């Protein structure tokens, strides 16, 4: 590396630091759960309640899941050292694909190392010049990157604005676009709102477009039995493609998939680059995920707790006068608007033993700073009360210090 480049990069990084934009990683010294151990920079360890994980069903440290992952390693080994099409497909992977298809009510499923990869795989084999991708402006970064990898025309509509979506479809049709796909997150991570899939599917049908939903923040707990946003709306036969992650509600390890219509999945198996050129999902992860789906098939008692905890937190926070983004998912954004206040409040909450994150521009729009609280099935009513009490205490002391 040249001295000039080193200096340039150092200045950029120092700039982030002085603007307070440098991301700091807190070090956890326990398993992921509702109550975790966090190591301070001085090496001391504190217990904190975790309200910022995507561990919606609380399965990240579930004993049965951990045992299933260990058992899978005993039988199938540690790794495959191969992509799927060379010598990386074990019966375990085929079984998991079938299991997920049955769970989601789809024709077939293809596994990836992450949902980031699944979203990187989905567009390029299917769409080229002369085709159109119509995307919600708040879609996840991995969808945006996946779209960049292909040559299709790109249309972006204002978040959940169905009139704008329809204008995009009309424009695509008037430009003689051949294949069209509408893509949306199922649950949006920063506002915790659910995509208007009913309207989206109706428009797709009217204009002859495919529908793809990224259910990463939904699979496992949205819908009557946790099968995601398509189940929530009763539209399982209308959604063509679902991408999702195993790294959130479904145990939280890693891995993801595309699930959907047979011809589409067959195409991805032949042509999706992250599938063809990246290693097979590790057996431990496949075995653990298999167990998670089995637990959910047996009635999914976890999602009831997740939803009840979210309702409990919401009602207590509303009663305390906090400004929440309305919704009915396990993501509860506490609006503060002021960026400095959001960051200070999250720091102060950690001192009170409540781990949450303040989100500011550019992750959310300017002037829309917030603390995002994520509820899990593992939280107890007492822990939720403690979090609410901490919010009240910290909010008062921040207001007092401004007077
Ligand atoms: C988390 C997330 C991803 C990425 O999932 P990984 O499996 O962690 O790569 C993709 N899409 C959405 C909407 C997500 O929330």
Coordinates of C-alpha atoms and ligand atoms in Angstrom, one line a residue:
X1 CA 0.0 0.0 0.0
X2 CA 1.3 3.4 -0.9
X3 CA 1.7 6.1 1.9
X4 CA -0.7 8.3 -0.1
X5 CA -3.5 5.7 0.0
X6 CA -2.9 4.9 3.6
X7 CA -3.1 8.6 4.5
X8 CA -6.3 9.0 2.4
X9 CA -8.0 6.1 4.1
X10 CA -6.9 7.2 7.6
X11 CA -8.4 10.6 6.9
X12 CA -11.7 9.1 5.8
X13 CA -11.9 6.9 8.9
X14 CA -10.9 9.7 11.2
X15 CA -13.6 11.8 9.6
X16 CA -16.3 9.2 10.4
X17 CA -15.0 9.1 14.0
X18 CA -15.1 12.9 14.5
X19 CA -18.6 13.1 12.9
X20 CA -19.8 10.3 15.3
X21 CA -20.6 8.1 12.3
X22 CA -18.1 5.4 13.0
X23 CA -19.9 2.1 13.8
X24 CA -18.7 0.4 17.0
X25 CA -19.3 -3.2 17.6
X26 CA -20.2 -4.3 21.1
X27 CA -18.6 -7.6 22.1
X28 CA -21.0 -10.2 23.5
X29 CA -19.6 -12.9 25.7
X30 CA -22.6 -15.2 26.0
X31 CA -25.0 -16.9 23.6
X32 CA -27.6 -14.7 21.9
X33 CA -30.8 -14.5 24.0
X34 CA -33.1 -12.1 25.8
X35 CA -30.5 -11.6 28.6
X36 CA -26.9 -11.4 27.4
X37 CA -23.5 -10.6 28.7
X38 CA -21.7 -7.6 27.1
X39 CA -18.1 -6.8 27.5
X40 CA -17.2 -3.1 28.1
X41 CA -14.1 -1.6 26.5
X42 CA -12.3 -1.8 29.9
X43 CA -12.9 -5.6 29.9
X44 CA -15.6 -5.6 32.5
X45 CA -18.7 -7.6 31.7
X46 CA -22.3 -6.5 32.3
X47 CA -25.7 -8.3 32.0
X48 CA -28.1 -6.5 29.6
X49 CA -31.6 -7.2 28.3
X50 CA -31.3 -7.5 24.5
X51 CA -34.0 -5.7 22.5
X52 CA -32.0 -5.3 19.2
X53 CA -31.6 -8.8 17.9
X54 CA -33.7 -10.3 15.1
X55 CA -34.2 -13.3 17.4
X56 CA -38.0 -13.0 17.1
X57 CA -38.8 -16.5 18.1
X58 CA -36.1 -16.8 20.7
X59 CA -34.6 -19.9 19.0
X60 CA -31.0 -18.6 18.8
X61 CA -30.0 -20.6 21.9
X62 CA -32.8 -23.2 21.9
X63 CA -31.5 -26.5 23.2
X64 CA -33.3 -28.7 20.7
X65 CA -31.9 -26.6 17.8
X66 CA -28.4 -26.6 19.2
X67 CA -28.6 -30.4 19.7
X68 CA -29.9 -30.9 16.1
X69 CA -27.0 -28.9 14.8
X70 CA -24.5 -31.0 16.7
X71 CA -26.2 -34.2 15.6
X72 CA -26.1 -33.0 12.0
X73 CA -22.3 -32.5 12.3
X74 CA -21.9 -36.0 13.7
X75 CA -23.7 -37.5 10.7
X76 CA -22.8 -35.2 7.9
X77 CA -19.5 -33.7 8.9
X78 CA -18.3 -30.2 9.3
X79 CA -18.4 -29.0 5.7
X80 CA -18.6 -30.0 2.1
X81 CA -15.7 -28.2 0.5
X82 CA -17.8 -27.9 -2.6
X83 CA -20.5 -26.0 -4.3
X84 CA -23.8 -27.8 -4.7
X85 CA -23.5 -28.9 -8.4
X86 CA -20.0 -30.4 -8.0
X87 CA -20.1 -32.5 -4.8
X88 CA -21.9 -30.4 -2.3
X89 CA -25.4 -31.7 -2.2
X90 CA -26.1 -34.1 0.7
X91 CA -29.5 -35.7 1.4
X92 CA -29.7 -33.2 4.3
X93 CA -29.8 -30.3 1.8
X94 CA -32.5 -31.9 -0.4
X95 CA -34.5 -32.7 2.8
X96 CA -34.3 -29.1 4.0
X97 CA -35.3 -27.7 0.7
X98 CA -38.4 -30.0 0.7
X99 CA -39.2 -29.1 4.3
X100 CA -39.1 -25.4 3.6
X101 CA -41.2 -25.8 0.4
X102 CA -43.8 -27.6 2.5
X103 CA -43.7 -25.0 5.2
X104 CA -44.0 -22.0 2.9
X105 CA -46.5 -23.8 0.6
X106 CA -44.3 -23.4 -2.5
X107 CA -43.3 -25.8 -5.4
X108 CA -39.6 -25.8 -4.6
X109 CA -36.7 -24.1 -2.7
X110 CA -33.0 -23.5 -3.4
X111 CA -30.6 -22.9 -0.5
X112 CA -28.0 -20.1 -0.3
X113 CA -25.3 -19.2 2.2
X114 CA -27.3 -16.1 3.1
X115 CA -30.4 -14.2 2.0
X116 CA -28.0 -11.5 0.8
X117 CA -26.8 -14.1 -1.7
X118 CA -30.4 -15.2 -2.5
X119 CA -31.2 -11.6 -3.4
X120 CA -28.0 -11.4 -5.4
X121 CA -29.1 -14.5 -7.3
X122 CA -32.7 -13.8 -8.1
X123 CA -32.7 -11.1 -10.8
X124 CA -29.8 -11.7 -13.1
X125 CA -30.8 -15.2 -14.5
X126 CA -34.4 -14.1 -15.0
X127 CA -34.3 -10.6 -16.3
X128 CA -32.2 -8.8 -18.9
X129 CA -32.5 -5.9 -21.3
X130 CA -36.1 -5.3 -22.2
X131 CA -37.4 -6.5 -18.9
X132 CA -38.4 -4.5 -15.8
X133 CA -37.9 -4.6 -12.0
X134 CA -40.2 -2.5 -10.0
X135 CA -39.0 -2.0 -6.4
X136 CA -40.2 -0.4 -3.2
X137 CA -37.8 2.5 -2.3
X138 CA -37.2 1.0 1.2
X139 CA -36.2 -2.5 0.0
X140 CA -33.2 -4.1 1.7
X141 CA -29.7 -3.3 0.5
X142 CA -29.3 -6.8 -0.9
X143 CA -32.3 -6.4 -3.2
X144 CA -30.8 -3.1 -4.4
X145 CA -27.5 -4.8 -5.0
X146 CA -29.2 -7.8 -6.7
X147 CA -31.0 -5.4 -9.1
X148 CA -27.7 -3.7 -9.9
X149 CA -26.3 -7.0 -11.2
X150 CA -28.8 -7.3 -14.1
X151 CA -29.5 -5.2 -17.1
X152 CA -33.3 -4.9 -16.7
X153 CA -34.9 -1.4 -16.5
X154 CA -35.4 -0.2 -13.0
X155 CA -38.4 1.4 -11.5
X156 CA -38.7 2.6 -7.9
X157 CA -41.9 3.5 -6.2
X158 CA -42.4 5.5 -3.0
X159 CA -42.6 3.3 0.0
X160 CA -45.9 1.3 -0.2
X161 CA -47.4 3.8 -2.6
X162 CA -49.7 1.7 -4.7
X163 CA -50.6 4.5 -7.1
X164 CA -46.9 5.0 -7.9
X165 CA -46.5 1.3 -8.2
X166 CA -49.3 1.3 -10.8
X167 CA -47.7 4.2 -12.7
X168 CA -44.4 2.2 -12.8
X169 CA -46.2 -0.8 -14.2
X170 CA -48.0 1.3 -16.8
X171 CA -44.7 2.9 -17.8
X172 CA -43.0 -0.5 -18.1
X173 CA -45.8 -1.8 -20.3
X174 CA -45.7 1.3 -22.5
X175 CA -41.9 0.7 -22.9
X176 CA -42.8 -2.9 -24.1
X177 CA -41.0 -4.5 -21.2
X178 CA -41.3 -8.2 -21.6
X179 CA -40.9 -9.8 -18.2
X180 CA -41.8 -7.7 -15.2
X181 CA -41.2 -8.3 -11.5
X182 CA -42.4 -6.3 -8.5
X183 CA -40.2 -6.8 -5.5
X184 CA -40.8 -5.8 -1.9
X185 CA -39.7 -6.6 1.6
X186 CA -42.5 -8.4 3.5
X187 CA -41.9 -6.6 6.7
X188 CA -39.8 -3.4 6.5
X189 CA -37.0 -3.4 9.0
X190 CA -37.0 0.3 10.1
X191 CA -40.7 1.0 10.4
X192 CA -41.8 -2.5 11.1
X193 CA -44.8 -2.2 8.7
X194 CA -46.1 -5.0 6.4
X195 CA -46.0 -4.6 2.7
X196 CA -49.4 -4.1 1.0
X197 CA -49.2 -7.5 -0.6
X198 CA -53.0 -7.7 -1.4
X199 CA -52.8 -4.6 -3.6
X200 CA -49.4 -5.6 -5.0
X201 CA -50.7 -9.0 -6.1
X202 CA -53.8 -7.5 -7.6
X203 CA -51.7 -5.1 -9.6
X204 CA -49.3 -7.8 -10.6
X205 CA -52.2 -9.9 -11.9
X206 CA -53.7 -6.9 -13.8
X207 CA -50.4 -6.1 -15.5
X208 CA -48.9 -9.6 -15.9
X209 CA -46.0 -9.1 -13.5
X210 CA -44.3 -11.5 -11.2
X211 CA -44.2 -10.8 -7.5
X212 CA -41.2 -11.4 -5.2
X213 CA -41.3 -10.9 -1.5
X214 CA -38.3 -10.8 0.8
X215 CA -39.7 -12.2 4.0
X216 CA -36.5 -12.1 6.1
X217 CA -38.2 -10.1 8.9
X218 CA -41.4 -12.1 8.7
X219 CA -40.7 -15.9 8.1
X220 CA -41.4 -17.7 11.4
X221 CA -43.7 -15.3 13.1
X222 CA -45.9 -13.3 10.7
X223 CA -49.2 -15.0 9.6
X224 CA -51.4 -17.3 11.6
X225 CA -48.8 -20.0 11.8
X226 CA -45.7 -18.0 11.1
X227 CA -45.4 -18.8 7.4
X228 CA -44.9 -15.1 6.5
X229 CA -46.6 -12.2 4.8
X230 CA -48.2 -14.3 2.1
X231 CA -50.0 -16.3 4.8
X232 CA -50.9 -13.1 6.6
X233 CA -52.9 -12.0 3.5
X234 CA -53.9 -15.5 2.4
X235 CA -52.0 -15.0 -0.9
X236 CA -49.7 -18.1 -0.8
X237 CA -50.8 -19.0 -4.4
X238 CA -50.2 -15.4 -5.7
X239 CA -46.6 -14.8 -4.7
X240 CA -44.2 -16.2 -7.2
X241 CA -41.0 -15.9 -5.3
X242 CA -40.1 -15.7 -1.6
X243 CA -36.6 -15.0 -0.5
X244 CA -35.8 -15.3 3.2
X245 CA -33.1 -15.8 5.8
X246 CA -32.3 -18.5 8.4
X247 CA -30.3 -15.8 10.2
X248 CA -33.3 -14.1 11.9
X249 CA -36.3 -15.8 13.4
X250 CA -35.4 -19.2 12.1
X251 CA -32.6 -19.8 14.7
X252 CA -30.4 -16.9 13.7
X253 CA -27.3 -18.8 12.5
X254 CA -27.0 -18.0 8.8
X255 CA -28.2 -19.1 5.4
X256 CA -31.1 -18.2 3.2
X257 CA -33.2 -19.4 0.3
X258 CA -35.4 -18.6 -2.6
X259 CA -38.7 -20.5 -2.6
X260 CA -41.4 -20.4 -5.3
X261 CA -42.6 -21.6 -8.7
X262 CA -40.9 -24.7 -10.1
X263 CA -39.6 -23.3 -13.3
X264 CA -38.1 -20.3 -11.5
X265 CA -36.3 -22.4 -9.0
X266 CA -35.1 -24.8 -11.7
X267 CA -33.7 -21.8 -13.6
X268 CA -31.8 -20.6 -10.5
X269 CA -30.3 -24.0 -10.0
X270 CA -28.9 -23.8 -13.5
X271 CA -27.9 -20.1 -13.6
X272 CA -27.8 -18.3 -10.2
X273 CA -24.2 -17.3 -9.7
X274 CA -24.1 -17.2 -5.9
X275 CA -25.5 -20.8 -6.0
X276 CA -23.1 -22.0 -8.7
X277 CA -19.9 -20.4 -7.3
X278 CA -20.3 -20.3 -3.5
X279 CA -20.0 -23.1 -1.0
X280 CA -22.8 -25.3 0.2
X281 CA -24.7 -24.4 3.4
X282 CA -22.8 -26.0 6.3
X283 CA -24.4 -29.3 7.6
X284 CA -24.7 -27.9 11.2
X285 CA -26.7 -24.9 9.9
X286 CA -28.9 -27.1 7.6
X287 CA -29.6 -29.5 10.5
X288 CA -30.4 -26.7 12.9
X289 CA -32.7 -25.0 10.4
X290 CA -34.4 -28.3 9.8
X291 CA -35.2 -28.6 13.5
X292 CA -36.5 -25.0 13.6
X293 CA -39.0 -25.8 10.8
X294 CA -40.0 -29.0 12.6
X295 CA -40.7 -27.0 15.8
X296 CA -42.7 -24.4 13.9
X297 CA -44.7 -27.2 12.1
X298 CA -45.7 -28.6 15.5
X299 CA -47.9 -25.6 16.2
X300 CA -45.4 -22.8 16.6
X301 CA -46.1 -21.7 20.2
X302 CA -43.3 -19.2 19.9
X303 CA -45.0 -16.7 17.6
X304 CA -47.9 -16.2 20.0
X305 CA -45.4 -15.1 22.7
X306 CA -43.5 -12.9 20.2
X307 CA -46.7 -11.1 19.2
X308 CA -48.0 -10.9 22.8
X309 CA -44.7 -9.4 23.9
X310 CA -44.8 -6.8 21.1
X311 CA -48.4 -5.9 22.1
X312 CA -47.4 -5.6 25.8
X313 CA -44.4 -3.4 25.1
X314 CA -46.5 -1.2 22.7
X315 CA -49.3 -0.7 25.1
X316 CA -47.0 0.2 28.0
X317 CA -44.9 2.6 25.9
X318 CA -48.0 4.3 24.5
X319 CA -49.4 4.6 28.0
X320 CA -46.1 6.3 29.0
X321 CA -46.6 8.8 26.2
X322 CA -44.0 7.6 23.8
X323 CA -44.4 8.3 20.1
X324 CA -44.4 4.9 18.3
X325 CA -44.8 4.0 14.6
X326 CA -48.1 2.2 14.5
X327 CA -47.9 -1.5 13.5
X328 CA -48.5 -5.1 14.4
X329 CA -45.1 -6.8 14.0
X330 CA -42.3 -7.4 16.6
X331 CA -40.4 -4.3 15.4
X332 CA -41.4 -1.3 17.5
X333 CA -39.8 2.1 16.4
X334 CA -39.8 4.7 19.2
X335 CA -39.7 8.0 17.4
X336 CA -37.4 10.7 18.7
X337 CA -36.8 12.7 15.5
X338 CA -33.7 14.3 16.9
X339 CA -30.5 12.4 16.0
X340 CA -28.5 13.4 19.0
X341 CA -31.3 12.5 21.3
X342 CA -31.7 9.1 19.7
X343 CA -28.0 8.2 20.1
X344 CA -27.8 9.6 23.7
X345 CA -30.9 7.8 24.7
X346 CA -29.6 4.4 23.4
X347 CA -26.4 4.9 25.3
X348 CA -28.2 5.9 28.5
X349 CA -30.5 2.8 28.1
X350 CA -27.5 0.5 27.9
X351 CA -26.3 2.0 31.2
X352 CA -29.7 1.0 32.6
X353 CA -29.2 -2.6 31.3
X354 CA -31.3 -2.3 28.1
X355 CA -29.6 -2.9 24.8
X356 CA -31.2 -1.0 21.9
X357 CA -29.9 0.9 18.9
X358 CA -30.6 4.5 17.8
X359 CA -31.0 4.8 14.1
X360 CA -30.2 8.1 12.3
X361 CA -29.7 9.4 8.8
X362 CA -28.8 7.8 6.3
X363 CA -30.3 4.6 7.6
X364 CA -33.6 6.4 8.2
X365 CA -34.7 9.8 6.6
X366 CA -33.3 13.1 8.0
X367 CA -35.3 14.2 11.1
X368 CA -36.8 10.7 11.6
X369 CA -34.3 9.4 14.1
X370 CA -35.6 6.7 16.3
X371 CA -34.8 3.8 18.6
X372 CA -35.8 0.5 17.2
X373 CA -37.0 -2.1 19.7
X374 CA -37.3 -5.7 18.7
X375 CA -39.4 -8.0 20.8
X376 CA -38.7 -11.8 21.1
X377 CA -40.6 -14.8 22.4
X378 CA -37.8 -15.1 25.1
X379 CA -38.6 -11.8 26.8
X380 CA -40.5 -12.1 30.0
X381 CA -43.2 -9.6 31.1
X382 CA -40.8 -8.5 33.9
X383 CA -38.0 -7.8 31.3
X384 CA -40.4 -5.8 29.2
X385 CA -41.5 -3.8 32.2
X386 CA -37.9 -3.1 33.0
X387 CA -37.3 -1.9 29.5
X388 CA -40.3 0.4 29.7
X389 CA -39.2 1.8 33.1
X390 CA -35.7 2.4 31.7
X391 CA -37.2 4.3 28.7
X392 CA -39.2 6.5 31.1
X393 CA -36.3 7.2 33.4
X394 CA -33.8 8.0 30.6
X395 CA -36.2 10.1 28.7
X396 CA -37.0 12.2 31.8
X397 CA -33.3 12.7 32.6
X398 CA -32.5 13.7 29.0
X399 CA -35.4 16.2 29.0
X400 CA -34.3 17.6 32.4
X401 CA -30.7 18.1 31.2
X402 CA -31.9 20.2 28.3
X403 CA -33.8 22.7 30.4
Ligands
LIG1 C1 -31.4 -9.4 7.0 C2 -32.0 -9.3 5.6 C3 -31.3 -9.8 4.5 C4 -30.0 -10.5 4.6 O1 -30.1 -11.8 5.2 P1 -28.8 -12.6 5.5 O2 -29.2 -14.0 5.5 O3 -28.3 -12.1 6.8 O4 -27.8 -12.3 4.4 C5 -32.0 -9.7 3.3 N1 -33.1 -9.1 3.2 C6 -33.8 -8.5 4.2 C7 -35.1 -7.8 4.0 C8 -33.2 -8.6 5.5 O5 -33.8 -8.0 6.5

